[in-house]
Amino acid sequence: MNSDPDICEDHYTQGRPIVSAKIVVVNPVTLRQTTIHKDFWIDTGFDGGIHVAQSHEADITMIGVDLLNGTIGVAGGRTDPAHRCLVYLQQIGDYELPMPGIEAELVLHGSARHGLLGLDILKHWTVKFNGPSELFKITSGSAQPKK
Amino acid sequence: MALSAPQTEVATLREREFTTERSFLHTTTIEQENYEFARSQRLGPNSSVDTGGRFFLGDGPLQLKDLPEKIEPIGFPVNIPWLPPNTVKLLNKSKKGPITEKELVTLMEMVAERASEHFQLDVGKFVAITFHGRVVEVSDTRVGLLKKLQSRKHPEQIFVWRIGSNAFSGRL
């Protein structure tokens, strides 16, 4: 019996485990903040935190947060320039995380419509994928091994 | 009961006082003689001679204003690694105008490689580096590094890097 509380459970969307989430960027000096609410693909192949399109750059710089330069490894082994900042994940599906949320890396790169939730976020939970039924389930805590 | 010093001790003390006085007078006389000698031979500064803040070396005057105000150390600064010519060339190009994405990635790769070698940074560490190779911040985790960096302004452009990797994060 698994007693871990459910965070989120949903069907795949177009064959992909996609979940809506709310992330907040805070300027630590002025305490101004901006919220990004969009759909994210649960991506176990991405070792970072949260990935969104470069077009969100204006949302973040308008509150006075300087984005950091850096690179990102993309599929095929290529390396692309990308921007980064610190972000708080505050809601996933209908589940609101305790304030201030989970601190994570936000990567701004590319132009994909969906964002990505990477392993640096997924390490906080247990995520189960039911491929044949096209279902996924996120629970908090560690799963108990079956006897 | 009244205290009294023995006569012999009083005599000794008086003798010491006298000796001290005589010695002081003797020294003063010698110093005065030395001063007079130096003055006559023009070996030292004299109140009647104004050198005008000049030192004389041989025949020509050596003026204080000729000396540099600050002595600069010769060599490379220790907090910035030596960058190869192609990196410096790319760095100068980026200062003059925009560079391509490929050039930017190449620049970051070269600077990060030089900085990690120069400072002997451990593989897996997350670092923030200036484009001149100065390490601004080091952390064990990517979130830890971003947290440190987000709370302050940086006078120079910086980039984040994971030592031993070709990117800070990405596809596995």
mmCIF file of C-alpha atoms in Angstrom:
data_model
loop_
_atom_site.group_PDB
_atom_site.id
_atom_site.type_symbol
_atom_site.label_atom_id
_atom_site.label_comp_id
_atom_site.label_asym_id
_atom_site.label_seq_id
_atom_site.Cartn_x
_atom_site.Cartn_y
_atom_site.Cartn_z
ATOM 1 C CA MET A 1 0.000 0.000 0.000
ATOM 2 C CA ASN A 2 1.384 3.376 -0.980
ATOM 3 C CA SER A 3 0.459 6.170 1.460
ATOM 4 C CA ASP A 4 2.329 8.978 -0.340
ATOM 5 C CA PRO A 5 -0.014 11.895 -1.033
ATOM 6 C CA ASP A 6 -0.893 12.486 -4.656
ATOM 7 C CA ILE A 7 0.339 15.691 -6.236
ATOM 8 C CA CYS A 8 -0.897 15.200 -9.739
ATOM 9 C CA GLU A 9 -2.401 12.458 -11.907
ATOM 10 C CA ASP A 10 -3.386 12.934 -15.541
ATOM 11 C CA HIS A 11 -3.636 11.454 -19.023
ATOM 12 C CA TYR A 12 -0.988 12.002 -21.649
ATOM 13 C CA THR A 13 -1.619 14.852 -24.107
ATOM 14 C CA GLN A 14 -0.822 13.911 -27.716
ATOM 15 C CA GLY A 15 1.260 11.006 -26.427
ATOM 16 C CA ARG A 16 3.266 13.123 -23.985
ATOM 17 C CA PRO A 17 3.108 13.551 -20.195
ATOM 18 C CA ILE A 18 2.187 17.230 -20.035
ATOM 19 C CA VAL A 19 1.179 19.124 -16.907
ATOM 20 C CA SER A 20 0.351 22.756 -16.248
ATOM 21 C CA ALA A 21 2.512 24.589 -13.729
ATOM 22 C CA LYS A 22 3.045 28.039 -12.275
ATOM 23 C CA ILE A 23 6.533 29.438 -11.837
ATOM 24 C CA VAL A 24 7.499 32.759 -10.260
ATOM 25 C CA VAL A 25 10.657 34.825 -10.734
ATOM 26 C CA VAL A 26 11.433 37.256 -7.904
ATOM 27 C CA ASN A 27 13.769 40.227 -7.921
ATOM 28 C CA PRO A 28 15.441 39.823 -4.512
ATOM 29 C CA VAL A 29 16.277 43.534 -4.265
ATOM 30 C CA THR A 30 12.925 45.123 -5.138
ATOM 31 C CA LEU A 31 10.784 42.023 -4.403
ATOM 32 C CA ARG A 32 8.964 42.598 -7.697
ATOM 33 C CA GLN A 33 7.849 39.327 -9.241
ATOM 34 C CA THR A 34 6.563 37.887 -12.473
ATOM 35 C CA THR A 35 4.508 34.734 -12.962
ATOM 36 C CA ILE A 36 4.666 32.320 -15.886
ATOM 37 C CA HIS A 37 1.757 29.900 -16.134
ATOM 38 C CA LYS A 38 1.982 27.350 -18.921
ATOM 39 C CA ASP A 39 2.097 23.660 -19.904
ATOM 40 C CA PHE A 40 5.258 21.665 -19.229
ATOM 41 C CA TRP A 41 6.426 18.371 -20.627
ATOM 42 C CA ILE A 42 7.791 16.032 -17.939
ATOM 43 C CA ASP A 43 11.178 15.347 -19.495
ATOM 44 C CA THR A 44 13.436 12.787 -17.836
ATOM 45 C CA GLY A 45 16.033 13.398 -20.567
ATOM 46 C CA PHE A 46 16.679 16.956 -19.403
ATOM 47 C CA ASP A 47 19.065 17.135 -16.436
ATOM 48 C CA GLY A 48 18.274 20.791 -15.591
ATOM 49 C CA GLY A 49 15.381 22.397 -13.752
ATOM 50 C CA ILE A 50 12.779 24.192 -15.856
ATOM 51 C CA HIS A 51 13.082 25.102 -19.545
ATOM 52 C CA VAL A 52 10.982 27.741 -21.304
ATOM 53 C CA ALA A 53 11.188 29.554 -24.633
ATOM 54 C CA GLN A 54 13.514 32.542 -25.040
ATOM 55 C CA SER A 55 10.441 34.718 -25.658
ATOM 56 C CA HIS A 56 9.828 34.853 -21.890
ATOM 57 C CA GLU A 57 12.992 36.945 -21.515
ATOM 58 C CA ALA A 58 11.012 40.204 -21.523
ATOM 59 C CA ASP A 59 8.745 38.977 -18.681
ATOM 60 C CA ILE A 60 11.804 38.516 -16.485
ATOM 61 C CA THR A 61 13.979 41.486 -17.421
ATOM 62 C CA MET A 62 11.061 43.902 -16.933
ATOM 63 C CA ILE A 63 11.203 43.256 -13.154
ATOM 64 C CA GLY A 64 14.927 44.081 -13.146
ATOM 65 C CA VAL A 65 16.362 40.566 -12.967
ATOM 66 C CA ASP A 66 19.573 40.154 -14.982
ATOM 67 C CA LEU A 67 19.683 36.897 -16.923
ATOM 68 C CA LEU A 68 22.916 34.942 -16.806
ATOM 69 C CA ASN A 69 24.698 33.763 -19.938
ATOM 70 C CA GLY A 70 25.527 30.116 -20.400
ATOM 71 C CA THR A 71 25.087 27.152 -22.686
ATOM 72 C CA ILE A 72 22.678 24.251 -22.979
ATOM 73 C CA GLY A 73 23.316 20.812 -24.432
ATOM 74 C CA VAL A 74 20.586 19.939 -26.916
ATOM 75 C CA ALA A 75 19.560 16.751 -28.704
ATOM 76 C CA GLY A 76 22.192 15.582 -31.158
ATOM 77 C CA GLY A 77 25.077 16.725 -28.954
ATOM 78 C CA ARG A 78 25.007 20.327 -30.124
ATOM 79 C CA THR A 79 25.624 23.156 -27.638
ATOM 80 C CA ASP A 80 23.519 26.322 -27.825
ATOM 81 C CA PRO A 81 23.758 29.600 -25.916
ATOM 82 C CA ALA A 82 21.025 30.022 -23.299
ATOM 83 C CA HIS A 83 20.044 32.372 -20.488
ATOM 84 C CA ARG A 84 19.322 31.473 -16.897
ATOM 85 C CA CYS A 85 17.937 32.713 -13.610
ATOM 86 C CA LEU A 86 16.565 31.401 -10.323
ATOM 87 C CA VAL A 87 12.861 30.589 -10.230
ATOM 88 C CA TYR A 88 10.270 29.211 -7.791
ATOM 89 C CA LEU A 89 7.901 26.448 -8.848
ATOM 90 C CA GLN A 90 4.719 27.200 -6.871
ATOM 91 C CA GLN A 91 2.018 25.081 -8.472
ATOM 92 C CA ILE A 92 1.853 21.869 -10.490
ATOM 93 C CA GLY A 93 -1.546 20.827 -11.817
ATOM 94 C CA ASP A 94 -3.984 21.877 -9.085
ATOM 95 C CA TYR A 95 -1.489 21.214 -6.320
ATOM 96 C CA GLU A 96 -0.031 24.300 -4.653
ATOM 97 C CA LEU A 97 3.401 23.762 -3.210
ATOM 98 C CA PRO A 98 4.276 25.226 0.206
ATOM 99 C CA MET A 99 5.600 28.794 -0.097
ATOM 100 C CA PRO A 100 7.936 29.977 -1.475
ATOM 101 C CA GLY A 101 7.867 26.879 -3.681
ATOM 102 C CA ILE A 102 10.711 24.773 -5.046
ATOM 103 C CA GLU A 103 13.835 26.718 -5.992
ATOM 104 C CA ALA A 104 14.987 25.762 -9.467
ATOM 105 C CA GLU A 105 17.076 26.762 -12.440
ATOM 106 C CA LEU A 106 15.083 28.420 -15.232
ATOM 107 C CA VAL A 107 16.598 28.041 -18.695
ATOM 108 C CA LEU A 108 15.477 30.369 -21.474
ATOM 109 C CA HIS A 109 16.253 28.888 -24.856
ATOM 110 C CA GLY A 110 14.624 28.108 -28.180
ATOM 111 C CA SER A 111 11.046 28.676 -29.190
ATOM 112 C CA ALA A 112 9.127 25.555 -28.131
ATOM 113 C CA ARG A 113 5.510 26.133 -27.154
ATOM 114 C CA HIS A 114 5.711 23.774 -24.163
ATOM 115 C CA GLY A 115 8.163 24.152 -21.321
ATOM 116 C CA LEU A 116 10.163 21.270 -19.826
ATOM 117 C CA LEU A 117 10.322 19.987 -16.249
ATOM 118 C CA GLY A 118 13.713 18.332 -15.884
ATOM 119 C CA LEU A 119 15.344 15.913 -13.478
ATOM 120 C CA ASP A 120 16.403 18.686 -11.091
ATOM 121 C CA ILE A 121 12.670 19.241 -10.391
ATOM 122 C CA LEU A 122 11.541 15.635 -10.665
ATOM 123 C CA LYS A 123 14.079 14.554 -8.011
ATOM 124 C CA HIS A 124 11.719 16.004 -5.376
ATOM 125 C CA TRP A 125 8.947 13.488 -6.139
ATOM 126 C CA THR A 126 8.121 10.005 -7.297
ATOM 127 C CA VAL A 127 6.848 9.991 -10.859
ATOM 128 C CA LYS A 128 5.193 6.920 -12.374
ATOM 129 C CA PHE A 129 4.494 6.524 -16.075
ATOM 130 C CA ASN A 130 1.875 4.054 -17.248
ATOM 131 C CA GLY A 131 2.687 3.853 -20.955
ATOM 132 C CA PRO A 132 -0.051 1.448 -22.130
ATOM 133 C CA SER A 133 -2.774 3.446 -20.335
ATOM 134 C CA GLU A 134 -1.100 6.787 -21.174
ATOM 135 C CA LEU A 135 -1.278 7.891 -17.552
ATOM 136 C CA PHE A 136 1.252 9.561 -15.276
ATOM 137 C CA LYS A 137 1.179 10.122 -11.547
ATOM 138 C CA ILE A 138 3.299 12.369 -9.347
ATOM 139 C CA THR A 139 3.438 11.649 -5.633
ATOM 140 C CA SER A 140 5.512 13.238 -2.915
ATOM 141 C CA GLY A 141 8.092 11.275 -0.954
ATOM 142 C CA SER A 142 9.766 8.037 -1.906
ATOM 143 C CA ALA A 143 7.878 4.984 -3.087
ATOM 144 C CA GLN A 144 7.943 1.910 -0.891
ATOM 145 C CA PRO A 145 9.428 -1.161 -2.582
ATOM 146 C CA LYS A 146 6.939 -4.013 -3.135
ATOM 147 C CA LYS A 147 7.489 -7.146 -1.041
ATOM 148 C CA MET B 1 60.313 54.447 63.089
ATOM 149 C CA ALA B 2 62.042 56.760 60.626
ATOM 150 C CA LEU B 3 63.552 55.334 57.472
ATOM 151 C CA SER B 4 67.051 56.330 56.557
ATOM 152 C CA ALA B 5 69.390 55.222 53.839
ATOM 153 C CA PRO B 6 72.945 54.279 54.673
ATOM 154 C CA GLN B 7 75.536 56.957 53.890
ATOM 155 C CA THR B 8 77.442 54.720 51.469
ATOM 156 C CA GLU B 9 74.358 54.239 49.232
ATOM 157 C CA VAL B 10 73.643 57.981 49.149
ATOM 158 C CA ALA B 11 77.199 58.597 48.062
ATOM 159 C CA THR B 12 76.891 56.019 45.264
ATOM 160 C CA LEU B 13 73.653 57.577 43.996
ATOM 161 C CA ARG B 14 75.224 61.042 43.853
ATOM 162 C CA GLU B 15 78.184 59.618 41.987
ATOM 163 C CA ARG B 16 75.823 57.991 39.407
ATOM 164 C CA GLU B 17 73.952 61.260 38.871
ATOM 165 C CA PHE B 18 77.206 63.025 38.293
ATOM 166 C CA THR B 19 78.404 60.381 35.881
ATOM 167 C CA THR B 20 75.156 60.597 33.889
ATOM 168 C CA GLU B 21 75.354 64.361 33.625
ATOM 169 C CA ARG B 22 78.931 64.240 32.513
ATOM 170 C CA SER B 23 78.157 61.571 29.902
ATOM 171 C CA PHE B 24 75.239 63.635 28.505
ATOM 172 C CA LEU B 25 77.392 66.704 28.200
ATOM 173 C CA HIS B 26 80.101 64.711 26.495
ATOM 174 C CA THR B 27 77.672 63.285 23.891
ATOM 175 C CA THR B 28 76.228 66.705 23.179
ATOM 176 C CA THR B 29 79.675 68.059 22.506
ATOM 177 C CA ILE B 30 80.457 65.240 20.057
ATOM 178 C CA GLU B 31 77.132 65.729 18.214
ATOM 179 C CA GLN B 32 77.764 69.434 17.963
ATOM 180 C CA GLU B 33 81.249 68.803 16.612
ATOM 181 C CA ASN B 34 79.861 66.348 14.032
ATOM 182 C CA TYR B 35 77.227 68.856 12.973
ATOM 183 C CA GLU B 36 79.809 71.601 12.599
ATOM 184 C CA PHE B 37 82.028 69.269 10.569
ATOM 185 C CA ALA B 38 79.178 68.193 8.310
ATOM 186 C CA ARG B 39 78.134 71.799 7.825
ATOM 187 C CA SER B 40 81.658 72.874 6.927
ATOM 188 C CA GLN B 41 82.000 69.972 4.487
ATOM 189 C CA ARG B 42 78.404 70.486 3.123
ATOM 190 C CA LEU B 43 77.555 66.853 3.821
ATOM 191 C CA GLY B 44 74.050 67.442 5.106
ATOM 192 C CA PRO B 45 71.106 69.764 4.568
ATOM 193 C CA ASN B 46 71.529 73.266 5.844
ATOM 194 C CA SER B 47 68.760 75.619 6.779
ATOM 195 C CA SER B 48 70.346 78.294 4.651
ATOM 196 C CA VAL B 49 70.421 76.056 1.521
ATOM 197 C CA ASP B 50 67.101 75.346 -0.200
ATOM 198 C CA THR B 51 67.300 72.251 -2.385
ATOM 199 C CA GLY B 52 63.785 72.863 -3.698
ATOM 200 C CA GLY B 53 62.742 69.260 -3.158
ATOM 201 C CA ARG B 54 65.507 68.010 -5.433
ATOM 202 C CA PHE B 55 67.989 65.262 -4.959
ATOM 203 C CA PHE B 56 71.334 65.620 -6.667
ATOM 204 C CA LEU B 57 72.732 62.600 -8.427
ATOM 205 C CA GLY B 58 76.063 63.403 -10.022
ATOM 206 C CA ASP B 59 75.811 66.688 -11.861
ATOM 207 C CA GLY B 60 72.081 66.590 -12.717
ATOM 208 C CA PRO B 61 69.207 67.022 -10.286
ATOM 209 C CA LEU B 62 66.872 64.077 -9.711
ATOM 210 C CA GLN B 63 63.420 65.436 -9.048
ATOM 211 C CA LEU B 64 60.743 63.622 -7.111
ATOM 212 C CA LYS B 65 58.213 64.308 -9.820
ATOM 213 C CA ASP B 66 60.325 62.232 -12.208
ATOM 214 C CA LEU B 67 59.568 59.089 -10.196
ATOM 215 C CA PRO B 68 56.342 57.161 -10.865
ATOM 216 C CA GLU B 69 53.686 57.756 -8.227
ATOM 217 C CA LYS B 70 52.831 54.059 -7.906
ATOM 218 C CA ILE B 71 55.081 51.092 -8.526
ATOM 219 C CA GLU B 72 53.198 48.613 -10.704
ATOM 220 C CA PRO B 73 54.073 44.903 -10.496
ATOM 221 C CA ILE B 74 55.353 43.398 -13.695
ATOM 222 C CA GLY B 75 53.620 40.244 -14.985
ATOM 223 C CA PHE B 76 50.143 38.708 -15.266
ATOM 224 C CA PRO B 77 47.502 39.278 -12.593
ATOM 225 C CA VAL B 78 46.931 36.167 -10.473
ATOM 226 C CA ASN B 79 43.124 36.325 -10.460
ATOM 227 C CA ILE B 80 42.786 36.124 -14.254
ATOM 228 C CA PRO B 81 44.170 33.239 -16.318
ATOM 229 C CA TRP B 82 46.301 33.753 -19.392
ATOM 230 C CA LEU B 83 44.061 33.560 -22.445
ATOM 231 C CA PRO B 84 45.324 32.267 -25.804
ATOM 232 C CA PRO B 85 45.465 34.765 -28.717
ATOM 233 C CA ASN B 86 42.402 33.345 -30.514
ATOM 234 C CA THR B 87 40.325 33.775 -27.328
ATOM 235 C CA VAL B 88 41.518 37.358 -26.875
ATOM 236 C CA LYS B 89 40.746 38.043 -30.536
ATOM 237 C CA LEU B 90 37.190 36.736 -30.105
ATOM 238 C CA LEU B 91 36.822 38.696 -26.860
ATOM 239 C CA ASN B 92 37.854 41.926 -28.594
ATOM 240 C CA LYS B 93 35.466 41.178 -31.438
ATOM 241 C CA SER B 94 32.589 40.754 -28.961
ATOM 242 C CA LYS B 95 33.395 44.163 -27.430
ATOM 243 C CA LYS B 96 33.218 45.878 -30.817
ATOM 244 C CA GLY B 97 29.887 44.375 -31.868
ATOM 245 C CA PRO B 98 27.614 41.346 -31.760
ATOM 246 C CA ILE B 99 29.096 37.923 -32.435
ATOM 247 C CA THR B 100 27.373 34.802 -33.728
ATOM 248 C CA GLU B 101 25.894 32.182 -31.390
ATOM 249 C CA LYS B 102 28.591 29.729 -32.449
ATOM 250 C CA GLU B 103 31.336 32.236 -31.647
ATOM 251 C CA LEU B 104 29.748 32.989 -28.259
ATOM 252 C CA VAL B 105 29.644 29.293 -27.358
ATOM 253 C CA THR B 106 33.266 28.863 -28.515
ATOM 254 C CA LEU B 107 34.343 31.870 -26.428
ATOM 255 C CA MET B 108 32.632 30.528 -23.303
ATOM 256 C CA GLU B 109 34.123 27.060 -23.854
ATOM 257 C CA MET B 110 37.666 28.419 -24.245
ATOM 258 C CA VAL B 111 37.458 30.809 -21.282
ATOM 259 C CA ALA B 112 35.895 28.131 -19.056
ATOM 260 C CA GLU B 113 38.585 25.634 -20.025
ATOM 261 C CA ARG B 114 41.416 28.068 -19.270
ATOM 262 C CA ALA B 115 39.818 29.194 -15.982
ATOM 263 C CA SER B 116 39.218 25.630 -14.773
ATOM 264 C CA GLU B 117 42.856 24.734 -15.539
ATOM 265 C CA HIS B 118 44.257 27.928 -14.026
ATOM 266 C CA PHE B 119 42.285 27.675 -10.792
ATOM 267 C CA GLN B 120 42.308 23.836 -10.767
ATOM 268 C CA LEU B 121 38.534 23.680 -10.269
ATOM 269 C CA ASP B 122 37.010 20.290 -9.442
ATOM 270 C CA VAL B 123 34.960 18.485 -12.056
ATOM 271 C CA GLY B 124 31.225 18.832 -11.389
ATOM 272 C CA LYS B 125 31.449 22.235 -9.660
ATOM 273 C CA PHE B 126 29.126 24.980 -10.871
ATOM 274 C CA VAL B 127 30.939 28.260 -11.437
ATOM 275 C CA ALA B 128 30.257 31.797 -12.608
ATOM 276 C CA ILE B 129 33.084 33.267 -14.700
ATOM 277 C CA THR B 130 33.687 36.636 -16.353
ATOM 278 C CA PHE B 131 34.557 36.630 -20.047
ATOM 279 C CA HIS B 132 38.138 37.503 -19.013
ATOM 280 C CA GLY B 133 38.330 34.272 -17.004
ATOM 281 C CA ARG B 134 37.945 35.606 -13.462
ATOM 282 C CA VAL B 135 35.926 33.232 -11.257
ATOM 283 C CA VAL B 136 33.120 35.153 -9.540
ATOM 284 C CA GLU B 137 31.365 32.374 -7.637
ATOM 285 C CA VAL B 138 31.609 28.607 -7.125
ATOM 286 C CA SER B 139 28.930 26.226 -5.825
ATOM 287 C CA ASP B 140 28.275 22.504 -5.541
ATOM 288 C CA THR B 141 24.755 22.838 -6.964
ATOM 289 C CA ARG B 142 23.292 24.799 -9.885
ATOM 290 C CA VAL B 143 20.484 26.221 -7.754
ATOM 291 C CA GLY B 144 22.998 27.220 -5.066
ATOM 292 C CA LEU B 145 25.033 29.124 -7.640
ATOM 293 C CA LEU B 146 22.013 30.892 -9.160
ATOM 294 C CA LYS B 147 20.791 31.853 -5.693
ATOM 295 C CA LYS B 148 24.134 33.474 -4.876
ATOM 296 C CA LEU B 149 24.249 35.345 -8.185
ATOM 297 C CA GLN B 150 20.657 36.573 -8.359
ATOM 298 C CA SER B 151 20.948 38.713 -5.233
ATOM 299 C CA ARG B 152 23.677 41.014 -6.564
ATOM 300 C CA LYS B 153 24.605 43.154 -9.553
ATOM 301 C CA HIS B 154 27.696 42.355 -11.561
ATOM 302 C CA PRO B 155 29.874 45.072 -13.081
ATOM 303 C CA GLU B 156 31.129 42.659 -15.758
ATOM 304 C CA GLN B 157 29.261 40.250 -18.039
ATOM 305 C CA ILE B 158 29.409 36.762 -16.537
ATOM 306 C CA PHE B 159 28.397 33.285 -17.625
ATOM 307 C CA VAL B 160 27.653 30.101 -15.709
ATOM 308 C CA TRP B 161 29.407 26.812 -16.365
ATOM 309 C CA ARG B 162 29.670 23.259 -15.079
ATOM 310 C CA ILE B 163 33.303 22.173 -14.824
ATOM 311 C CA GLY B 164 34.049 19.112 -16.936
ATOM 312 C CA SER B 165 30.891 19.520 -19.016
ATOM 313 C CA ASN B 166 30.145 21.328 -22.264
ATOM 314 C CA ALA B 167 27.027 22.955 -20.818
ATOM 315 C CA PHE B 168 25.494 24.064 -17.527
ATOM 316 C CA SER B 169 22.526 21.743 -18.115
ATOM 317 C CA GLY B 170 20.836 20.020 -21.005
ATOM 318 C CA ARG B 171 20.007 16.771 -22.730
ATOM 319 C CA LEU B 172 21.514 13.678 -21.181
#
